[in-house]
CSV table of C-alpha atoms and ligand atoms in Angstrom, one decimal:
chain,number,residue,atom,x,y,z
A,134,MET,CA,-13.5,13.0,5.4
A,135,ALA,CA,-11.2,9.9,4.1
A,136,LYS,CA,-10.3,7.8,1.3
A,137,ILE,CA,-10.7,4.2,2.0
A,138,VAL,CA,-7.4,2.0,0.9
A,139,GLY,CA,-8.3,-1.9,0.0
A,140,HIS,CA,-5.5,-3.2,1.5
A,141,ARG,CA,-4.1,-6.1,-1.5
A,142,GLY,CA,-7.1,-5.3,-3.3
A,143,ALA,CA,-9.5,-6.4,-1.2
A,144,ALA,CA,-8.2,-9.0,0.4
A,145,GLY,CA,-11.1,-9.9,2.3
A,146,TYR,CA,-12.6,-10.5,-0.4
A,147,ALA,CA,-10.6,-11.9,-2.3
A,148,PRO,CA,-7.4,-13.9,-3.0
A,149,GLU,CA,-4.4,-10.5,-1.8
A,150,ASN,CA,-2.0,-9.2,-4.5
A,151,THR,CA,-3.8,-10.8,-7.5
A,152,ILE,CA,-5.7,-8.7,-10.5
A,153,LEU,CA,-8.9,-10.1,-8.6
A,154,SER,CA,-7.9,-8.6,-5.9
A,155,PHE,CA,-7.5,-5.8,-7.4
A,156,LYS,CA,-11.6,-5.9,-9.5
A,157,THR,CA,-12.6,-5.9,-6.0
A,158,ALA,CA,-11.4,-2.6,-4.7
A,159,ILE,CA,-12.2,-1.2,-8.1
A,160,ASP,CA,-15.5,-2.8,-7.8
A,161,ILE,CA,-16.9,-2.1,-4.6
A,162,GLY,CA,-15.5,2.1,-4.5
A,163,CYS,CA,-12.3,2.4,-3.5
A,164,ASP,CA,-10.4,5.0,-3.3
A,165,GLU,CA,-6.8,3.5,-3.7
A,166,THR,CA,-5.7,-0.3,-4.0
A,167,GLU,CA,-2.3,-1.1,-1.1
A,168,LEU,CA,0.3,-3.9,-3.1
A,169,ASP,CA,3.4,-4.9,-1.6
A,170,VAL,CA,6.1,-5.4,-4.6
A,171,ARG,CA,9.3,-6.9,-4.6
A,172,LEU,CA,12.0,-8.9,-7.2
A,173,SER,CA,12.4,-11.5,-8.9
A,174,LYS,CA,15.4,-13.1,-10.1
A,175,ASP,CA,16.2,-12.0,-12.7
A,176,SER,CA,15.2,-8.5,-11.6
A,177,LYS,CA,11.6,-8.0,-12.3
A,178,VAL,CA,9.0,-6.1,-10.3
A,179,VAL,CA,6.8,-8.6,-8.5
A,180,VAL,CA,3.7,-8.0,-7.1
A,181,ILE,CA,3.5,-10.7,-3.2
A,182,HIS,CA,3.7,-9.7,0.0
A,183,ASP,CA,6.0,-12.4,1.5
A,184,GLU,CA,9.4,-13.3,1.3
A,185,GLU,CA,8.4,-16.7,0.2
A,186,VAL,CA,5.5,-17.8,-1.5
A,187,SER,CA,4.0,-20.6,-0.1
A,188,ARG,CA,1.2,-19.1,1.7
A,189,VAL,CA,-0.6,-17.1,-1.2
A,190,THR,CA,0.7,-19.5,-4.3
A,191,ASP,CA,0.7,-23.7,-4.4
A,192,GLY,CA,4.0,-23.5,-5.0
A,193,SER,CA,7.7,-22.9,-1.9
A,194,GLY,CA,10.7,-21.0,-2.1
A,195,PHE,CA,11.5,-17.3,-2.0
A,196,VAL,CA,10.7,-14.6,-5.2
A,197,ASN,CA,13.9,-13.7,-5.4
A,198,GLU,CA,15.3,-16.7,-5.8
A,199,MET,CA,12.4,-17.3,-8.9
A,200,SER,CA,12.6,-15.7,-11.8
A,201,LEU,CA,9.5,-13.9,-13.1
A,202,ALA,CA,8.7,-17.3,-16.1
A,203,GLU,CA,9.4,-19.7,-12.4
A,204,LEU,CA,6.8,-17.2,-10.5
A,205,LYS,CA,4.7,-17.1,-13.0
A,206,LYS,CA,3.9,-21.0,-13.0
A,207,LEU,CA,2.8,-20.9,-9.9
A,208,ASN,CA,-1.2,-21.1,-8.8
A,209,CYS,CA,-3.3,-17.9,-6.5
A,210,PRO,CA,-6.1,-19.7,-5.4
A,211,GLU,CA,-9.2,-18.4,-7.6
A,212,LYS,CA,-6.8,-19.2,-11.1
A,213,GLN,CA,-5.1,-16.2,-10.1
A,214,LYS,CA,-1.3,-15.8,-10.3
A,215,ILE,CA,1.6,-13.6,-8.7
A,216,PRO,CA,0.9,-10.5,-11.6
A,217,THR,CA,3.6,-7.7,-12.3
A,218,LEU,CA,3.5,-4.7,-10.9
A,219,GLN,CA,2.8,-3.3,-14.4
A,220,GLU,CA,0.1,-6.0,-15.7
A,221,VAL,CA,-1.2,-4.4,-12.1
A,222,ILE,CA,-1.2,-0.8,-13.4
A,223,ASP,CA,-2.1,-2.0,-16.7
A,224,PHE,CA,-5.2,-3.0,-15.6
A,225,CYS,CA,-5.8,-0.1,-12.8
A,226,LYS,CA,-5.4,3.0,-14.9
A,227,GLY,CA,-7.7,5.2,-14.4
A,228,LYS,CA,-9.6,3.3,-12.5
A,229,ILE,CA,-8.2,3.4,-8.8
A,230,GLY,CA,-5.2,5.4,-7.0
A,231,LEU,CA,-2.1,3.2,-6.3
A,232,LEU,CA,-0.4,2.8,-3.1
A,233,ILE,CA,2.3,0.6,-3.6
A,234,GLU,CA,4.8,-0.8,-0.7
A,235,LEU,CA,8.4,-1.2,-1.1
A,236,LYS,CA,9.4,-4.0,0.1
A,237,VAL,CA,13.2,-4.9,-0.8
A,238,PRO,CA,16.2,-3.0,-1.7
A,239,GLY,CA,16.4,-2.5,-5.2
A,240,THR,CA,12.7,-1.6,-5.9
A,241,PRO,CA,13.1,2.8,-5.7
A,242,LYS,CA,14.7,3.1,-9.3
A,243,LYS,CA,13.2,0.2,-10.8
A,244,VAL,CA,9.2,1.4,-9.5
A,245,ASN,CA,10.3,5.0,-9.8
A,246,ARG,CA,11.1,3.9,-13.7
A,247,ILE,CA,7.4,2.5,-13.7
A,248,ILE,CA,5.9,5.1,-12.2
A,249,LEU,CA,7.2,7.1,-15.3
A,250,LYS,CA,7.4,5.3,-18.1
A,251,ASN,CA,3.3,5.0,-17.1
A,252,LYS,CA,2.8,8.2,-16.3
A,253,ILE,CA,1.0,7.6,-13.2
A,254,MET,CA,2.2,10.3,-11.4
A,255,GLY,CA,-0.9,12.1,-10.5
A,256,ASN,CA,-2.7,8.1,-8.5
A,257,VAL,CA,0.1,7.0,-7.0
A,258,ALA,CA,2.1,7.3,-4.1
A,259,VAL,CA,4.8,4.4,-2.0
A,260,ILE,CA,4.9,3.5,1.4
A,261,SER,CA,7.2,1.3,3.5
A,262,PHE,CA,8.8,0.4,6.2
A,263,HIS,CA,12.1,0.8,5.4
A,264,TYR,CA,13.1,5.1,5.6
A,265,GLU,CA,16.3,4.2,3.2
A,266,LEU,CA,13.7,3.1,1.1
A,267,LEU,CA,11.8,6.1,0.9
A,268,ARG,CA,14.3,8.6,0.7
A,269,GLU,CA,16.6,6.8,-2.4
A,270,ILE,CA,13.3,7.4,-4.3
A,271,LYS,CA,12.0,10.9,-3.6
A,272,LYS,CA,15.5,11.5,-4.2
A,273,LEU,CA,15.0,10.6,-7.7
A,274,ASN,CA,12.5,11.9,-8.0
A,275,PRO,CA,11.4,13.7,-4.9
A,276,LYS,CA,7.5,15.3,-6.8
A,277,LEU,CA,6.0,11.1,-5.9
A,278,ARG,CA,3.8,11.7,-2.6
A,279,ALA,CA,5.4,8.4,0.1
A,280,GLY,CA,4.5,7.6,3.3
A,281,LEU,CA,6.3,6.3,6.3
A,282,LEU,CA,5.1,3.1,8.0
A,283,PHE,CA,5.5,2.4,11.4
A,284,GLU,CA,4.5,0.4,14.4
A,285,LYS,CA,5.7,2.1,17.1
A,286,CYS,CA,6.0,5.5,17.0
A,287,SER,CA,8.7,7.8,18.1
A,288,GLU,CA,10.9,11.6,17.9
A,289,GLU,CA,12.0,8.8,14.9
A,290,ILE,CA,9.6,8.6,13.4
A,291,TRP,CA,8.7,12.9,13.5
A,292,LYS,CA,13.2,13.2,12.7
A,293,LEU,CA,12.6,11.1,9.3
A,294,ALA,CA,9.5,12.7,8.8
A,295,GLU,CA,11.0,15.8,7.8
A,296,GLU,CA,14.2,14.7,7.0
A,297,ILE,CA,13.7,13.0,3.8
A,298,PRO,CA,11.0,13.9,3.6
A,299,ILE,CA,8.2,12.3,3.3
A,300,ASP,CA,4.7,13.6,2.6
A,301,PHE,CA,2.6,11.5,4.8
A,302,ILE,CA,2.6,9.3,8.3
A,303,GLY,CA,1.6,4.9,8.3
A,304,PRO,CA,0.1,4.2,11.2
A,305,ARG,CA,-0.4,1.3,12.9
A,306,LYS,CA,-4.7,1.3,13.6
A,307,ASP,CA,-4.0,0.0,16.8
A,308,ILE,CA,-1.2,2.7,18.0
A,309,VAL,CA,-3.5,5.5,16.1
A,310,THR,CA,-4.5,8.1,18.6
A,311,LYS,CA,-5.0,12.6,18.1
A,312,GLY,CA,-2.2,13.2,19.6
A,313,ILE,CA,-0.1,11.4,16.4
A,314,VAL,CA,-3.1,13.1,14.4
A,315,ASP,CA,-2.7,16.6,15.1
A,316,ARG,CA,0.9,16.5,15.3
A,317,ALA,CA,1.4,15.1,11.8
A,318,HIS,CA,-0.9,17.9,10.5
A,319,LYS,CA,0.7,20.5,12.3
A,320,MET,CA,3.8,19.5,10.4
A,321,GLY,CA,1.1,19.7,6.7
A,322,LYS,CA,1.7,15.8,6.5
A,323,THR,CA,-1.2,13.2,6.1
A,324,VAL,CA,-2.6,10.2,7.9
A,325,TYR,CA,-2.7,6.6,6.0
A,326,ALA,CA,-4.4,4.1,8.8
A,327,TYR,CA,-3.8,0.6,8.1
A,328,HIS,CA,-5.0,-2.1,8.6
A,329,VAL,CA,-8.1,-1.5,10.4
A,330,ASN,CA,-11.0,-4.1,9.7
A,331,ASP,CA,-13.2,-3.3,11.6
A,332,GLU,CA,-16.3,-0.3,11.6
A,333,ASN,CA,-15.8,1.5,15.1
A,334,THR,CA,-12.6,1.9,14.9
A,335,GLY,CA,-13.1,2.8,10.5
A,336,LYS,CA,-15.4,6.1,12.9
A,337,ASP,CA,-13.2,7.0,15.6
A,338,PHE,CA,-10.5,7.0,13.1
A,339,LEU,CA,-13.2,9.5,11.0
A,340,SER,CA,-13.5,11.3,13.8
A,341,LEU,CA,-10.0,12.1,14.8
A,342,GLY,CA,-9.0,12.7,11.2
A,343,VAL,CA,-6.9,9.8,10.0
A,344,ASP,CA,-7.3,10.7,6.0
A,345,GLU,CA,-7.0,7.6,4.5
A,346,ILE,CA,-8.0,4.4,6.0
A,347,GLY,CA,-6.2,1.1,4.9
A,348,THR,CA,-8.5,-2.1,4.9
A,349,ASP,CA,-9.4,-5.6,3.9
A,350,PHE,CA,-13.0,-5.3,4.4
A,351,PRO,CA,-13.7,-2.3,2.4
A,352,LYS,CA,-17.8,-3.1,1.7
A,353,LEU,CA,-17.9,-2.3,5.0
A,354,PHE,CA,-17.2,1.2,4.6
A,355,ARG,CA,-18.3,1.6,1.4
A,356,SER,CA,-21.4,0.7,2.9
A,357,ASP,CA,-22.0,3.3,5.3
A,358,LEU,CA,-21.3,6.0,2.7
A,359,LYS,CA,-24.4,5.1,1.3
A,360,THR,CA,-26.6,5.8,4.8
A,361,SER,CA,-24.0,8.4,5.8
A,362,GLY,CA,-22.6,10.0,4.0
A,363,LEU,CA,-18.8,9.9,5.8
A,364,TRP,CA,-17.2,8.5,3.3
A,365,ARG,CA,-15.9,10.7,0.0
A,366,LYS,CA,-14.4,9.1,-2.3
A,367,THR,CA,-12.7,11.2,-5.2
B,1191,G3P,O1,-0.6,-0.8,4.2
B,1191,G3P,C1,0.4,-1.0,5.5
B,1191,G3P,C2,0.6,-2.3,5.3
B,1191,G3P,O2,0.4,-3.0,3.5
B,1191,G3P,C3,1.3,-3.0,6.0
B,1191,G3P,O3,1.6,-4.1,5.9
B,1191,G3P,O4,2.8,-6.8,6.5
B,1191,G3P,O5,-0.2,-6.0,5.7
B,1191,G3P,O6,2.3,-5.2,4.6
B,1191,G3P,P1,1.6,-5.7,6.0
B,1192,CA,CA1,1.2,-3.8,2.5
């Protein structure tokens, strides 16, 4: 059994990291949604994957060189806007869990403050490729669930997992092995595999004991629930 995490909302069906995308993930029945956070020039926590806005909006420029007001003037497809983290929480609270990916320095303190202010500790985790950001947020809030993302597995990853300490590991789908899953479980850590966009890989991961599956196409896996009962919604 595994939880389904809609990636950037449900990015396979709606403009990524927008309210419409989070609504889609909720409507499909995802357990959680992943989202990416950065800081605007005026230090507001905004939800956008890239450091530059042109792939997902009609504008151009770096997120950290634009104020929130400037970012809000940009248009995403389907009449969407770049949301703030607070707007995403307002929309998602009580409906879906959040997996917040810290993309840049400066986010740990602000994200932790927002999590505490909104009282969503039970329904949120943070993830990052940057172990120093996880270390910082865990120092601020040791009870906050945190996961270390990686694209290559090494002894360094396992050392960091103990040292920080993190609660779960996040290997990209192409490096997931039974050895990795078993070792994480032995350490008392769960496994979140991300970028899982085909059904067969998802099924293979179930048999390996992967705990959470991150996907742009969660409908693939919700339909599986109806037919086989493999997937669990909690
Ligand atoms: O959920 C983890 C995954 O989102 C990490 O990669 O580039 O899609 O943010 P990326
Ligand atoms: Ca991400």
